[in-house]
CSV table of C-alpha atoms in Angstrom, one decimal:
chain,number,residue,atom,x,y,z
A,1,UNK,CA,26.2,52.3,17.9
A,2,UNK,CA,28.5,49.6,19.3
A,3,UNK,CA,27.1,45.8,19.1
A,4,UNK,CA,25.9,43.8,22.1
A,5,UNK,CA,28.1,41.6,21.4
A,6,UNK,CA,32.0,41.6,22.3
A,7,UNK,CA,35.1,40.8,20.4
A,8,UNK,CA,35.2,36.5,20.5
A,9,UNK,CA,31.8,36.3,21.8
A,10,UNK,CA,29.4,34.2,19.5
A,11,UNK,CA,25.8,35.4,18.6
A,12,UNK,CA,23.6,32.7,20.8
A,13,UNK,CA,21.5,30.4,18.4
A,14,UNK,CA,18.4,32.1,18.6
A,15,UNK,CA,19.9,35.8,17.9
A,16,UNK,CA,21.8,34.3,14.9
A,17,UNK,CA,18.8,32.1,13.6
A,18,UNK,CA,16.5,35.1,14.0
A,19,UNK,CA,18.4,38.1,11.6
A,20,UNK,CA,19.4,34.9,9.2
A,21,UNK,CA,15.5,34.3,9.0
A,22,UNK,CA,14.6,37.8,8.3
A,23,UNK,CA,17.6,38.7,6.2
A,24,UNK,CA,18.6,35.9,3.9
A,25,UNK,CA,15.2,33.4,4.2
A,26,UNK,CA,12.9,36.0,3.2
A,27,UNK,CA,12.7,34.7,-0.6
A,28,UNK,CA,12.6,30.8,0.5
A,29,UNK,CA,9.5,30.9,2.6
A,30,UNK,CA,7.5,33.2,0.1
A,31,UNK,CA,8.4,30.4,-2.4
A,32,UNK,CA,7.1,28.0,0.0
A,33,UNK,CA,4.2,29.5,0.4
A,34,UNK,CA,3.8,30.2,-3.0
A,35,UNK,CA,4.5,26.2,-3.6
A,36,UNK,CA,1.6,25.2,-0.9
A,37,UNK,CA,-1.0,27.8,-2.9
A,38,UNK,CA,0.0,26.4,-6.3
A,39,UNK,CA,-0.3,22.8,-5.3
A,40,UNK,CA,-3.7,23.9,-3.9
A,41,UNK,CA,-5.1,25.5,-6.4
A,42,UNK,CA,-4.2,22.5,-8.7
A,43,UNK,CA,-5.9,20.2,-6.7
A,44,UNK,CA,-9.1,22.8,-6.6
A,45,UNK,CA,-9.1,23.0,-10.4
A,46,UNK,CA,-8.8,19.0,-11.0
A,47,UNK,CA,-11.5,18.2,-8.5
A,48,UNK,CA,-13.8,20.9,-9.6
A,49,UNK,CA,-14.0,20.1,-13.0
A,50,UNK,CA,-14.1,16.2,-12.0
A,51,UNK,CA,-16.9,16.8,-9.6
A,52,UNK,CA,-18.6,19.0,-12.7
A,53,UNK,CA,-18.0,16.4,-15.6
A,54,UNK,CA,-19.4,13.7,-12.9
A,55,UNK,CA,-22.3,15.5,-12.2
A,56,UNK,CA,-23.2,16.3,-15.9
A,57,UNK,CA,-23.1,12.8,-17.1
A,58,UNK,CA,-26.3,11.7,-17.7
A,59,UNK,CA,-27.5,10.8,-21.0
A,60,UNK,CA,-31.1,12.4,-22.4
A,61,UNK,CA,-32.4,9.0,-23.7
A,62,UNK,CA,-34.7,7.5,-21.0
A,63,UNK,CA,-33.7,3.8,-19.7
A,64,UNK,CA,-29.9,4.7,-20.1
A,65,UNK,CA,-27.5,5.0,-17.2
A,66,UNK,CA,-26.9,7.9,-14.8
A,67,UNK,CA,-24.1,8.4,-12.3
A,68,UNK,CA,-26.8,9.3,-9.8
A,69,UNK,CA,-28.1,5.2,-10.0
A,70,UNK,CA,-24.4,3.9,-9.8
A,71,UNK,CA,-23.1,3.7,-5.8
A,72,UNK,CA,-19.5,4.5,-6.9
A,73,UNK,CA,-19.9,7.0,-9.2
A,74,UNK,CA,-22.2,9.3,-6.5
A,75,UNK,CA,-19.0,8.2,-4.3
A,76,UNK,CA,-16.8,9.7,-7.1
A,77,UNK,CA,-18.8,12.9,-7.2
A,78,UNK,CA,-18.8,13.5,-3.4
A,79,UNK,CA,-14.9,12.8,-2.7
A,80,UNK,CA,-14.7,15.7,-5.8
A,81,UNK,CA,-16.8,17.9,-4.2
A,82,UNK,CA,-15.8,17.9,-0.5
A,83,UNK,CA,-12.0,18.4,-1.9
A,84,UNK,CA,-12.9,21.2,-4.2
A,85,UNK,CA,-14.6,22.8,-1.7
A,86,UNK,CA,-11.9,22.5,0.9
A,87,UNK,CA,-9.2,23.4,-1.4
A,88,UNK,CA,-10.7,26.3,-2.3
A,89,UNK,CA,-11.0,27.5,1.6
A,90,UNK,CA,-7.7,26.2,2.6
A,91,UNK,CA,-6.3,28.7,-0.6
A,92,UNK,CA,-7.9,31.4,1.0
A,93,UNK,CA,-6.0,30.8,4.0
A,94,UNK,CA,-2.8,30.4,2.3
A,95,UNK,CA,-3.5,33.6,0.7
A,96,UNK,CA,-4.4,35.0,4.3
A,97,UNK,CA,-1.1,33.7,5.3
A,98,UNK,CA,0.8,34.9,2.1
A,99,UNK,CA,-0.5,38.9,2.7
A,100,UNK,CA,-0.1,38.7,6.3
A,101,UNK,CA,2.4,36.3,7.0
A,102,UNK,CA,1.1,35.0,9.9
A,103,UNK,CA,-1.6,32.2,10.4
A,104,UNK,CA,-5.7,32.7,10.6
A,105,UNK,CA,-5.9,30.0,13.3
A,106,UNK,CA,-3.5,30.1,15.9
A,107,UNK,CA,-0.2,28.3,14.2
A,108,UNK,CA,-0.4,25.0,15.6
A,109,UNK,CA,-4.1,24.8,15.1
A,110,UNK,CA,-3.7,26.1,11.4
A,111,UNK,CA,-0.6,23.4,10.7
A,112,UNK,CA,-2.6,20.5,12.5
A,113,UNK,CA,-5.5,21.3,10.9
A,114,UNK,CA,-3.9,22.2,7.2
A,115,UNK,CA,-2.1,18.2,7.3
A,116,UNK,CA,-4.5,15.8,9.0
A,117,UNK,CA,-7.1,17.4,6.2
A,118,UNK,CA,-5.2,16.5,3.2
A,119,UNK,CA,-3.7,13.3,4.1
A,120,UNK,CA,-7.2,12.4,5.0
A,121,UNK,CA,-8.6,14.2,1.9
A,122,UNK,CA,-6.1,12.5,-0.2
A,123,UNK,CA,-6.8,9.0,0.7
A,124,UNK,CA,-10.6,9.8,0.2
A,125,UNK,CA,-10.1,10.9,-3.3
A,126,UNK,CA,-8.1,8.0,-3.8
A,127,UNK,CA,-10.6,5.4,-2.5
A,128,UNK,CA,-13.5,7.5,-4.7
A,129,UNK,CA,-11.1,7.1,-7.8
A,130,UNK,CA,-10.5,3.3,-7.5
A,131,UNK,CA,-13.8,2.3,-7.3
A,132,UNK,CA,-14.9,4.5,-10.0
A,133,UNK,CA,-12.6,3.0,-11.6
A,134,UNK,CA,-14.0,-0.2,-11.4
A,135,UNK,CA,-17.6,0.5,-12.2
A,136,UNK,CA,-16.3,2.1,-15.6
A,137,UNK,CA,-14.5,-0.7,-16.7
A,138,UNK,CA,-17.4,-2.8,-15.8
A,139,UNK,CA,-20.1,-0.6,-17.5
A,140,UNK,CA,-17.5,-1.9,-20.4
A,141,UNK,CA,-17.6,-5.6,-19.5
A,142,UNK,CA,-21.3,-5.4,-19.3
A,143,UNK,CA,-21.7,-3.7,-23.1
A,144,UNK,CA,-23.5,-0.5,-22.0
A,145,UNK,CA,-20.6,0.9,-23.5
A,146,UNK,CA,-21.0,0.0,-26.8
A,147,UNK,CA,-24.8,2.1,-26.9
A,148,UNK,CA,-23.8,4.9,-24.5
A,149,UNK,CA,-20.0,5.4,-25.4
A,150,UNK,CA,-20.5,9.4,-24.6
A,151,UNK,CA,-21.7,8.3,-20.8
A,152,UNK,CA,-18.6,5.8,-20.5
A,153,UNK,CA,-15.9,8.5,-22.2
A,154,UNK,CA,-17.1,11.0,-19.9
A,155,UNK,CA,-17.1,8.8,-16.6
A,156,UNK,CA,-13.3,8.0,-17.2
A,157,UNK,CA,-12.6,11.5,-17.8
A,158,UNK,CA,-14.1,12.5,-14.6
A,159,UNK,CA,-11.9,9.8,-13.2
A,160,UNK,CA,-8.7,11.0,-14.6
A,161,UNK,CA,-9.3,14.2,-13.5
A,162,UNK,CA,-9.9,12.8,-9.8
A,163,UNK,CA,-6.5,11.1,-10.2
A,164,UNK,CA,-4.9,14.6,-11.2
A,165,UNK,CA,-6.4,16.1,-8.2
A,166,UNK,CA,-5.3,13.6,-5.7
A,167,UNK,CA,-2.3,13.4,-7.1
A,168,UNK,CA,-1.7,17.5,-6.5
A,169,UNK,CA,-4.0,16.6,-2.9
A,170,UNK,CA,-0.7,14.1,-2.0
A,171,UNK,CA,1.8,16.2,-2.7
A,172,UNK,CA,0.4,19.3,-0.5
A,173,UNK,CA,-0.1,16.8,2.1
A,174,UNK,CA,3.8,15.7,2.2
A,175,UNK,CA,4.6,19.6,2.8
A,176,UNK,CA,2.1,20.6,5.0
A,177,UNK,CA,2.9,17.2,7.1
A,178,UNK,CA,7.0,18.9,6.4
A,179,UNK,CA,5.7,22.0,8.3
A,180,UNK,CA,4.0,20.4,11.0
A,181,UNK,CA,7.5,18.2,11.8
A,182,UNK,CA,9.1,21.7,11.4
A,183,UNK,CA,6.4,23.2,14.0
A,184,UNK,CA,6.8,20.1,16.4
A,185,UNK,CA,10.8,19.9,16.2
A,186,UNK,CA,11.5,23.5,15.9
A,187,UNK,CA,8.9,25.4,17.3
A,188,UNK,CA,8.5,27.2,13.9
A,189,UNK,CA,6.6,26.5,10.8
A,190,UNK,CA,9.6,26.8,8.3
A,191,UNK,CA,13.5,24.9,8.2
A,192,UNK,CA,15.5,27.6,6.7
B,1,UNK,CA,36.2,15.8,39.5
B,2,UNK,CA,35.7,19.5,38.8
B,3,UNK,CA,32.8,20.1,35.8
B,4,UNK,CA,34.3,21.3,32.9
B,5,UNK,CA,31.1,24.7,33.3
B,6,UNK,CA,32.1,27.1,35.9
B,7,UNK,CA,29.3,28.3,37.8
B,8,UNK,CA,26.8,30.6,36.0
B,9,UNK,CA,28.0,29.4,32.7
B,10,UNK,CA,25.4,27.6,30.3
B,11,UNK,CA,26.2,24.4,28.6
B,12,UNK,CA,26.5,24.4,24.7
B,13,UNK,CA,23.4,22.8,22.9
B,14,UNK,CA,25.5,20.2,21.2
B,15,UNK,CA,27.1,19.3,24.8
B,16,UNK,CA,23.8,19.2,26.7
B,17,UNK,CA,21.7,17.6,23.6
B,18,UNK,CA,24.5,14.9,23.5
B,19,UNK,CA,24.3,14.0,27.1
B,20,UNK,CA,20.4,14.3,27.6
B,21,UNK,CA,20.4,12.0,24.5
B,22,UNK,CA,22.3,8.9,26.4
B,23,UNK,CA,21.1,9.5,29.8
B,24,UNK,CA,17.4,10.6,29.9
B,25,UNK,CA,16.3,9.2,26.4
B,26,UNK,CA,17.9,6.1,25.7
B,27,UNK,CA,14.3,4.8,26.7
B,28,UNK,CA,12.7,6.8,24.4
B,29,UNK,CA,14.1,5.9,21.4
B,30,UNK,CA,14.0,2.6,22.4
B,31,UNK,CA,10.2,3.0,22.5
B,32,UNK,CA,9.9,4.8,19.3
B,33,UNK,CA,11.6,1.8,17.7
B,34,UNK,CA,9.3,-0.3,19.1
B,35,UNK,CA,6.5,1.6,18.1
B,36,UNK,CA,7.5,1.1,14.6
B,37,UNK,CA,8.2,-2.6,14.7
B,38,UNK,CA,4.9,-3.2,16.0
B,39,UNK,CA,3.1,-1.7,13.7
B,40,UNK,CA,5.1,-2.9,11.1
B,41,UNK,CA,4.3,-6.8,12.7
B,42,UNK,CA,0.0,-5.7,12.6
B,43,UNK,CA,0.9,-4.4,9.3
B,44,UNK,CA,2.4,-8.0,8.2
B,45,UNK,CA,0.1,-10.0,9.5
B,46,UNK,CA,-3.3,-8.4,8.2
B,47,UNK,CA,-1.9,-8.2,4.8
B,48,UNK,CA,-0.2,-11.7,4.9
B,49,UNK,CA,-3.8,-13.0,6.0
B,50,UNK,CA,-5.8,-11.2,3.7
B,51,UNK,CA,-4.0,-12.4,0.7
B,52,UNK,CA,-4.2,-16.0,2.1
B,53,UNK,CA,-8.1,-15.3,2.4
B,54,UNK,CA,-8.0,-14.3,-1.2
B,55,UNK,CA,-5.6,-16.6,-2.8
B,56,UNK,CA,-7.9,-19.8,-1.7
B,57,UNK,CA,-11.5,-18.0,-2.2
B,58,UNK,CA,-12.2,-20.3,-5.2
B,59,UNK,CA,-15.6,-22.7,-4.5
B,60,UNK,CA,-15.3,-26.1,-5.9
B,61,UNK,CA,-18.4,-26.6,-8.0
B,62,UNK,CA,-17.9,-25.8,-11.4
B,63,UNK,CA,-18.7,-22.7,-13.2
B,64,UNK,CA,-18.8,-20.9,-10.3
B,65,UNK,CA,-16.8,-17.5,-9.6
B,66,UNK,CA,-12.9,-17.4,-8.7
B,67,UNK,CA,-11.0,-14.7,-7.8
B,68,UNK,CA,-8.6,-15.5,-10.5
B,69,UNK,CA,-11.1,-14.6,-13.2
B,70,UNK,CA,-12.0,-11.1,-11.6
B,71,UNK,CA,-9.8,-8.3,-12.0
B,72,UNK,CA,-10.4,-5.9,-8.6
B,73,UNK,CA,-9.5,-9.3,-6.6
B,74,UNK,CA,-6.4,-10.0,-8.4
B,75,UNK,CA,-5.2,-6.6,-7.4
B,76,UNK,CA,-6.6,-7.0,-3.5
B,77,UNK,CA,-4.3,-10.1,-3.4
B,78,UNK,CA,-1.4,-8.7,-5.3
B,79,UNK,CA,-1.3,-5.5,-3.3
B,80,UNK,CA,-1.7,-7.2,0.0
B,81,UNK,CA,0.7,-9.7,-0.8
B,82,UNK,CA,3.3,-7.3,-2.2
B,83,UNK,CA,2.8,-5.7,1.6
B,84,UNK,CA,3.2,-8.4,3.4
B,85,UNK,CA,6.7,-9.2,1.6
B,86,UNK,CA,7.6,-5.8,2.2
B,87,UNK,CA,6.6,-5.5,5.9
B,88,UNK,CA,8.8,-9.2,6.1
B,89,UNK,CA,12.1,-7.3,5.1
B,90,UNK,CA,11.2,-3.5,6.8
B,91,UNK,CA,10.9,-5.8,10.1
B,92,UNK,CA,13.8,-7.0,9.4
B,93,UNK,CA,15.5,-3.7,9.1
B,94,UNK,CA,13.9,-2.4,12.3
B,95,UNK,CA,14.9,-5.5,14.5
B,96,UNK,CA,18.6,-4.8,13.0
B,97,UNK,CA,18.3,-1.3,14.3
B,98,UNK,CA,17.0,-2.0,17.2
B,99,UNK,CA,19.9,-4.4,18.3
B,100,UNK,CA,22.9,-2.9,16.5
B,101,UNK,CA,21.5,0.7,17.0
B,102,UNK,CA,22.1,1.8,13.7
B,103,UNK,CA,20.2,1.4,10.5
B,104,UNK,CA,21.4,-1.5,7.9
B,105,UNK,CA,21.6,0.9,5.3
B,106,UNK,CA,23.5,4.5,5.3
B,107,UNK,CA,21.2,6.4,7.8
B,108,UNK,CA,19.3,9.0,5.2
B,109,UNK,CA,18.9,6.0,2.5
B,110,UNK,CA,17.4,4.3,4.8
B,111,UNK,CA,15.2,6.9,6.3
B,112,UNK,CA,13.8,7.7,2.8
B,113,UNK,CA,13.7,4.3,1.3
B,114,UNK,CA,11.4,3.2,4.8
B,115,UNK,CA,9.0,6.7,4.7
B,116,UNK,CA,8.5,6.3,0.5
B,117,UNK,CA,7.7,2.4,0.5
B,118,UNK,CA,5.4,3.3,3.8
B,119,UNK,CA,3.4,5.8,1.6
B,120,UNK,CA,4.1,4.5,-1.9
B,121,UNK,CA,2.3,0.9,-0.3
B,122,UNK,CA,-0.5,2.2,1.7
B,123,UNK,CA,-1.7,4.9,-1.6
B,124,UNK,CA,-2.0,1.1,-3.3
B,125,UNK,CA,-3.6,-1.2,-0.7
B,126,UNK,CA,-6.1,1.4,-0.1
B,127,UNK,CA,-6.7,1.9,-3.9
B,128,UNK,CA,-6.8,-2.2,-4.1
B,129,UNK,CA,-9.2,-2.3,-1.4
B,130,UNK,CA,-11.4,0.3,-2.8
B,131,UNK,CA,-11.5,-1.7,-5.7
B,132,UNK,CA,-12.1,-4.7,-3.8
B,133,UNK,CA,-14.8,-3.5,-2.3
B,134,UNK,CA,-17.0,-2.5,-5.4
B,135,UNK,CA,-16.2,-6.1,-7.0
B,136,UNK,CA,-17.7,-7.4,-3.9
B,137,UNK,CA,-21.2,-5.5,-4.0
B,138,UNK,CA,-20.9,-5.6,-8.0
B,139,UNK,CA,-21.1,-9.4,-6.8
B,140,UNK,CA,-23.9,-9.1,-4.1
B,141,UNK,CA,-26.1,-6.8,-6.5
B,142,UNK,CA,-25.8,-9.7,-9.6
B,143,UNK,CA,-27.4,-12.1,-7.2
B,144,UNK,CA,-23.8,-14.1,-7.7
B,145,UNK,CA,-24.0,-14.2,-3.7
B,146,UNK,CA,-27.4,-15.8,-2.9
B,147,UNK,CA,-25.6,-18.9,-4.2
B,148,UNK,CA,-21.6,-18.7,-3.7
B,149,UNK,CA,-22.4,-17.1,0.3
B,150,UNK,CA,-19.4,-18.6,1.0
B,151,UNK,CA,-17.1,-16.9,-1.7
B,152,UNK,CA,-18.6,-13.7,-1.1
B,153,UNK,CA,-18.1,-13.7,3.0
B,154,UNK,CA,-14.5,-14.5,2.6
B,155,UNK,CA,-14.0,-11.7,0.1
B,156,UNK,CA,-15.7,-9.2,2.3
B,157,UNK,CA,-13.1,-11.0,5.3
B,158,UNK,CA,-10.0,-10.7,2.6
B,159,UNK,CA,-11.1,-6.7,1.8
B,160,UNK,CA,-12.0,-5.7,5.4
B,161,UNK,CA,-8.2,-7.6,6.8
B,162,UNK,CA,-6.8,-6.0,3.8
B,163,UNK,CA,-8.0,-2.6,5.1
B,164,UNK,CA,-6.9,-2.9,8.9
B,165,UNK,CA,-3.5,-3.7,7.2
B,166,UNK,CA,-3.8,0.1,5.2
B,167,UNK,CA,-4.8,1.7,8.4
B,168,UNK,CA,-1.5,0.2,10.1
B,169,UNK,CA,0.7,0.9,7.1
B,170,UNK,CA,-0.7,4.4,7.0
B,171,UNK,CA,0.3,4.9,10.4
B,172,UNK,CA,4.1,3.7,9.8
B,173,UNK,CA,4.3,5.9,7.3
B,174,UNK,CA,3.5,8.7,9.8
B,175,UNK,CA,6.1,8.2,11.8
B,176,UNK,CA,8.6,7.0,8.8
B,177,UNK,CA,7.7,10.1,7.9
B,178,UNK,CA,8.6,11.7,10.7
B,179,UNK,CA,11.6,10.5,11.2
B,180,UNK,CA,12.7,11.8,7.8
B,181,UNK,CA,12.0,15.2,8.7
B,182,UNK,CA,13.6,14.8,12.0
B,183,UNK,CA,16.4,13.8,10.1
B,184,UNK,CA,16.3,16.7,7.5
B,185,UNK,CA,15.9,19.6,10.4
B,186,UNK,CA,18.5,18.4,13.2
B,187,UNK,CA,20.7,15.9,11.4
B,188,UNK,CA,19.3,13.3,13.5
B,189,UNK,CA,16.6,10.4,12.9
B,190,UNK,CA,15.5,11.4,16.9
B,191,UNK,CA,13.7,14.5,18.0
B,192,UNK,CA,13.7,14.2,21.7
């Protein structure tokens, strides 16, 4: 079988890019992928289990202070939830995209959608995490720490945990907003 | 003068990129720089203002609140403040480029240093503003408002300036950031 190609002729840009893609690149966007699912499922874990210790923290004695009365805490516990419950859908479509290699959506749709969600998902948790942040430390100005120490302890852990989730949130967001520069630029989802 | 293509021949990419670049999108870039500068400028002066706001909301009468003695406001004013500085010198950089056409810096310090301060600044004035924001009811709910009105309204002003400045700052840091990418893909801080 002789090539298409003749002796001194180069391989146009698109033939070349397209067997390097599928020969050598093969491993790098499987890592990528795998990167985007890990980063996701961090973010899930985080904001599950800060939505969860939010949303048990209610002490048994009556008069004491729940999250539910305290405007930034509910905010806390909402940001939480709506992240944990994207990130869990978003993993399934990284899966999706993982076992099929191609997109659920149509690509752009899918990239688009994937970036403006957690940049906008990121800056939400952030917000929710700052001004829990404040009510906790002024539950501790205002002494209710000092009687309910196990409602206070468990409010900034729920924090923390917020602020490991958003930080996992940003980071996705930088390399899905890399693929959709990729996608714009390029007119394909991965710079090999 | 004979073209250098014979006919049926197709330019090279570098060749044609090159020459669409200074004919056809001169105007284009131009624009993109502008773009940035201006939203640097809205970015300046809704920080630079809401810091002002902040720095003089003290009320005369003694004993009464300052936002030197609470926390959340101390960071709205740094944050915004630290912004406005920042948005001072990365005009700077962007009128440079716009005149000399070339960055101040090496080209791909520059790109990075702009897109990580962009993000780095608006992750913190959103955070501050968050803060600020529960400080302020905190403030309203304690009955602290019925009589300093005055303090309160210019520390809802100093939040809600300080928050137009985020949303512009967020947007730089879209297109900061994608410039970098441009730059990582093609080599070049255009995609045209």
């Amino acid at each position: 079988m002789s090539s298409p190609l003749r002796n001194g002729d180069t391989p146009s840009p698109a033939v070349g890019r397209r067997h390097f893609h599928s020969t050598v690149s093969e491993k790098k966007i499987r890592r990528l992928n795998n990167l985007i699912l890990l980063l996701r499922f961090a973010a899930f874990c985080f904001s599950l289990a800060a939505a969860i210790f939010m949303a048990t923290n209610s002490s048994r004695s009556p008069g004491s202070p729940s999250w539910l009365r305290l405007h930034p805490f509910r905010l806390v516990f909402a940001a939480n939830a709506i992240v944990a419950v994207y990130s869990f859908f978003a993993m399934g479509f990284s899966i999706w995209e993982i076992l099929k290699g191609a997109t659920l959506f149509p690509e752009h749709l899918q990239l688009w959608f994937d970036f403006a969600h957690d940049q906008v998902f990121a800056y939400l948790l952030l917000a929710a995490e700052a001004a829990g942040t404040v009510e906790a430390r002024g539950l501790k100005g205002a002494h209710t720490c000092s009687s309910e120490s196990a409602f206070c302890v468990q409010a900034y852990i729920s924090v923390s945990l917020g602020l490991a989730g958003f930080a996992f949130l940003a980071l996705t967001a930088l390399v899905s907003g890399f693929r959709v520069a990729c996608y714009v630029i390029t007119g394909s989802r991965f710079h090999l």
